[in-house]
CSV table of C-alpha atoms in Angstrom, one decimal:
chain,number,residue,atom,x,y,z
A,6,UNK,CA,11.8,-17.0,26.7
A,7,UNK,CA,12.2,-18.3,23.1
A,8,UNK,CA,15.1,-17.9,21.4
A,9,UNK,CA,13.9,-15.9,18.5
A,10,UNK,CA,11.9,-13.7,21.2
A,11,UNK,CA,15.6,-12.3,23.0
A,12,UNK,CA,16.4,-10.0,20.5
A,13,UNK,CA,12.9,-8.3,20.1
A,14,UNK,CA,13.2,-7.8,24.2
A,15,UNK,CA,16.7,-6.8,24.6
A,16,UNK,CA,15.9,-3.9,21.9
A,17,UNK,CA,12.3,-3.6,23.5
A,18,UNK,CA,10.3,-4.4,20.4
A,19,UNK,CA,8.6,-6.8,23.2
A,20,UNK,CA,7.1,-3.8,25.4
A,21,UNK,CA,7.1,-1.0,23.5
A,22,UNK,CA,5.5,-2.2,20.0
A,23,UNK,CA,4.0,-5.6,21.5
A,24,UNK,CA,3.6,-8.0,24.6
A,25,UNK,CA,5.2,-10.9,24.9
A,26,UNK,CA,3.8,-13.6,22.8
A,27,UNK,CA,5.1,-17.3,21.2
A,28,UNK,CA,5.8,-17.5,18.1
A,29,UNK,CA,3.7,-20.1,16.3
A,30,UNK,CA,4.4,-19.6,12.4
A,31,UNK,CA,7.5,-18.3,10.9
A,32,UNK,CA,7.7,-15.1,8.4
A,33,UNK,CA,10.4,-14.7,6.0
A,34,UNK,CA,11.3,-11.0,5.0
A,35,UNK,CA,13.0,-10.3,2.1
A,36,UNK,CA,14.5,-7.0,0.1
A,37,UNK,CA,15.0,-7.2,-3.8
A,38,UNK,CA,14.5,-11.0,-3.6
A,39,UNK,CA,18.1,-12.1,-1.7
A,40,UNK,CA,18.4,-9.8,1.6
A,41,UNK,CA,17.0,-11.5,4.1
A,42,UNK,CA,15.4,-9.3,7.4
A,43,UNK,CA,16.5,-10.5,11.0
A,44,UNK,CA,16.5,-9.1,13.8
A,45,UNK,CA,19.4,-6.6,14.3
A,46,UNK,CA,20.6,-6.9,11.3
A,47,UNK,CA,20.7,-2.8,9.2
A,48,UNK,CA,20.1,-2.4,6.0
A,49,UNK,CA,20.6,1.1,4.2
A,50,UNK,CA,16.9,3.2,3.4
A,51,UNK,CA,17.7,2.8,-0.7
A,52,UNK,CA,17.9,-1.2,-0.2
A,53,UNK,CA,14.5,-1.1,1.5
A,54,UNK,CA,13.0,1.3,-0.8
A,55,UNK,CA,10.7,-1.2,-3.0
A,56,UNK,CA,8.1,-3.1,-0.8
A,57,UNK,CA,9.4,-6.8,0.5
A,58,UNK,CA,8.4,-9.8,0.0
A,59,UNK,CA,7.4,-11.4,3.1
A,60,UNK,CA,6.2,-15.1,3.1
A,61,UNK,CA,4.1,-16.8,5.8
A,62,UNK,CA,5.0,-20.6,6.8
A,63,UNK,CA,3.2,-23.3,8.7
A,64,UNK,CA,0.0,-22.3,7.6
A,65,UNK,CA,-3.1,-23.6,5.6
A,66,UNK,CA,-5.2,-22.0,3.3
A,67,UNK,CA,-8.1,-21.9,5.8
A,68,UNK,CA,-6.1,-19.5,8.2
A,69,UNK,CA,-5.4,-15.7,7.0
A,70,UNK,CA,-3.1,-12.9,8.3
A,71,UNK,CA,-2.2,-9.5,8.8
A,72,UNK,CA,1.2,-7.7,8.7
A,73,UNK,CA,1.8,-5.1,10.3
A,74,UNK,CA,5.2,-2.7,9.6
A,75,UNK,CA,5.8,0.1,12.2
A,76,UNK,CA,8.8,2.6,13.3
A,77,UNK,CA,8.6,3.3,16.8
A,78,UNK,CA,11.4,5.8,16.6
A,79,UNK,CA,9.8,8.7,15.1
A,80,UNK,CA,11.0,11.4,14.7
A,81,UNK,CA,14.1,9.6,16.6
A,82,UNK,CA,14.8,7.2,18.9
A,83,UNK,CA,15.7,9.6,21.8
A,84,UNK,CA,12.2,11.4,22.0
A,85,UNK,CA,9.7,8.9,19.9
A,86,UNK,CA,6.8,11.3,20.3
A,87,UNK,CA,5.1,10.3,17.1
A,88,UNK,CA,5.4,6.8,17.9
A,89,UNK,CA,4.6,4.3,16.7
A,90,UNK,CA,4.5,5.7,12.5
A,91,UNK,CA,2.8,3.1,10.6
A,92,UNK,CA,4.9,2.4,7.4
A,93,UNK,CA,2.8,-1.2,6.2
A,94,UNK,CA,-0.7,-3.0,6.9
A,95,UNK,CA,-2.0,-6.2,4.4
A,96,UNK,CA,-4.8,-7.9,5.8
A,97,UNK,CA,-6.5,-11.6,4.3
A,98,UNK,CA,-2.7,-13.2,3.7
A,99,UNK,CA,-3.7,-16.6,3.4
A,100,UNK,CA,-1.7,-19.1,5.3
A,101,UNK,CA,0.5,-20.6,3.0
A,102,UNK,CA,1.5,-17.6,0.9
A,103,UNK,CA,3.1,-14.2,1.2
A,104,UNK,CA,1.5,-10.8,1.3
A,105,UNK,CA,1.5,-10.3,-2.5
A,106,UNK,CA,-1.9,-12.5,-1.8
A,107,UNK,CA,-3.1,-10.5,1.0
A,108,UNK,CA,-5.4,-7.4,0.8
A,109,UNK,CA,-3.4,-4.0,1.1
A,110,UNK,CA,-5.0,-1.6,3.6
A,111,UNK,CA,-2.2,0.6,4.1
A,112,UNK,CA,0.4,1.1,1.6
A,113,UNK,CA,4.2,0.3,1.7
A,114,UNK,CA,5.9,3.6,2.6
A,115,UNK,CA,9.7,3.3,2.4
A,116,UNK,CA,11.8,3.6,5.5
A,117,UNK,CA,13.7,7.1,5.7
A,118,UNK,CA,15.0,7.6,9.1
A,119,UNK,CA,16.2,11.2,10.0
A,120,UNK,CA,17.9,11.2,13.2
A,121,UNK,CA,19.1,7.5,15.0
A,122,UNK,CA,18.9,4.4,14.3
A,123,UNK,CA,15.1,2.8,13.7
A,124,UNK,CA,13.6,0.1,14.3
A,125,UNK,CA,11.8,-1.1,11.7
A,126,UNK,CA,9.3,-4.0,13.2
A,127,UNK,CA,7.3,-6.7,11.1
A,128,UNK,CA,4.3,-8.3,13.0
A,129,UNK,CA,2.2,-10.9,11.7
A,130,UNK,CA,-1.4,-11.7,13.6
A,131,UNK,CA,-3.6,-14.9,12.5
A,132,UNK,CA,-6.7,-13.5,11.9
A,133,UNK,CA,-10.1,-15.1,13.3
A,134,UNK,CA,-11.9,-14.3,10.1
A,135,UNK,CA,-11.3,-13.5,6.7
A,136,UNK,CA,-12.5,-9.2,5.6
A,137,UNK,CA,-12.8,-8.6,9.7
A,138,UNK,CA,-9.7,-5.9,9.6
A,139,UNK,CA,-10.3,-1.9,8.9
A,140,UNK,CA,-7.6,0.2,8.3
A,141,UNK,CA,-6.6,3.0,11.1
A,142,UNK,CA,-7.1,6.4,10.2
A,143,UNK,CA,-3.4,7.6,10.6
A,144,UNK,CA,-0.1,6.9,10.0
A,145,UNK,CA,1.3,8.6,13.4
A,146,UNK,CA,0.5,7.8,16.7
A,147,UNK,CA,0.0,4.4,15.6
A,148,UNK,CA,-0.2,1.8,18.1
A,149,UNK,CA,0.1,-2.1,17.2
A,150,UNK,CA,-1.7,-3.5,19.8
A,151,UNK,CA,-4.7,-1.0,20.3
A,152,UNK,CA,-4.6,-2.2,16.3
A,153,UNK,CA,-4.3,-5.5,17.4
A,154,UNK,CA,-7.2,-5.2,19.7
A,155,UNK,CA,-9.9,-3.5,17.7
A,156,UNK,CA,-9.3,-6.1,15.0
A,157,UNK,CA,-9.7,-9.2,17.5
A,158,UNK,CA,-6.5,-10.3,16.1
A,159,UNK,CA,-4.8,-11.1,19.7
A,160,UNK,CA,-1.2,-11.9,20.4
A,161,UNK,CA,1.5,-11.9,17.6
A,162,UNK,CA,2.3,-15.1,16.1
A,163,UNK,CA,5.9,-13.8,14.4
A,164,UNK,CA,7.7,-10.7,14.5
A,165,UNK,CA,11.4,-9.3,13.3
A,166,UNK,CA,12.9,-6.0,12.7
A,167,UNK,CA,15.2,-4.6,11.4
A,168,UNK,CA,17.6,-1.4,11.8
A,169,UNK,CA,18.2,1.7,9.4
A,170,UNK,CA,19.4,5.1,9.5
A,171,UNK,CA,19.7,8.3,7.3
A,172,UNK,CA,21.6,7.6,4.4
A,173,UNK,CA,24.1,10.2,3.4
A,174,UNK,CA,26.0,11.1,0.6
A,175,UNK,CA,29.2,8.4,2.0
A,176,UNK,CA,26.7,5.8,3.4
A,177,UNK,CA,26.0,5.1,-0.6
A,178,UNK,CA,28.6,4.7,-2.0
């Protein structure tokens, strides 16, 4: 197994949010222009608040993308029964850019974890076509890869994640 994949199976991104896959182009997170997302790493729900940046790498401008953002720990990570709660979707990201170019289908919501520690996953799919992907019809009960499959988009070609949870009153300061 890849490297970069160990981390997204020892936390069970790889099974639970997606299959196994190579990665073939890198992504690049990033929160308020310097925090960088990889996996593992936790950030605090007020850093990841505004909507990240998120460059794609190793493309060309005749390949798009999609990004996909999920939580598979909703409510919490011990009984995940709304799983997977869709927090991100932006469709048409063309291959050398980042999602500011793409075509928002689902708006960012913020990360506000209640009860655990969540993963927060990034996935990016290389589309076969450019305006072939609809938007689901629900935030909960999301799942990436029957999304996957209805769009024809196939196996991931990135993914990281990060980890958040509730932010209390000490936690800010």
């Amino acid at each position: 197994m890849a490297r970069t994949l160990e981390p997204l199976a020892v936390v069970r991104v790889i099974g639970e949010v997606v299959d196994s896959f190579r990665p073939s182009m890198k992504m690049v997170v990033s929160y308020n222009g310097n925090k960088l997302v990889c996996n593992c790493h936790e950030f605090l729900p007020s850093t990841v608040a505004a909507r990240p940046r998120v460059e794609v790498q190793g493309g060309d401008m005749r390949s798009f993308f999609t990004l996909v953002m999920t939580d598979p720990d909703v409510p919490g990570p011990s009984d995940p029964y709304l799983r997977e709660h869709l927090h991100w979707i932006v469709a048409d990201i063309p291959g050398t850019t980042d999602a500011s170019f793409g075509r928002e289908l689902v708006g960012y919501e913020s990360p506000r974890p209640l009860i655990g520690i969540h993963r927060f996953v990034f996935v990016l799919f290389r589309q076969e076509k450019r305006l072939s992907v609809a938007p689901p019809s629900t935030r909960d009960h999301f799942i990436t890869r029957r999304f996957a499959e209805e769009n024809d988009l196939g196996l991931p070609v990135a993914a990281v994640f990060f980890n958040a949870q509730r932010e209390t009153a000490a936690r800010k300061r």
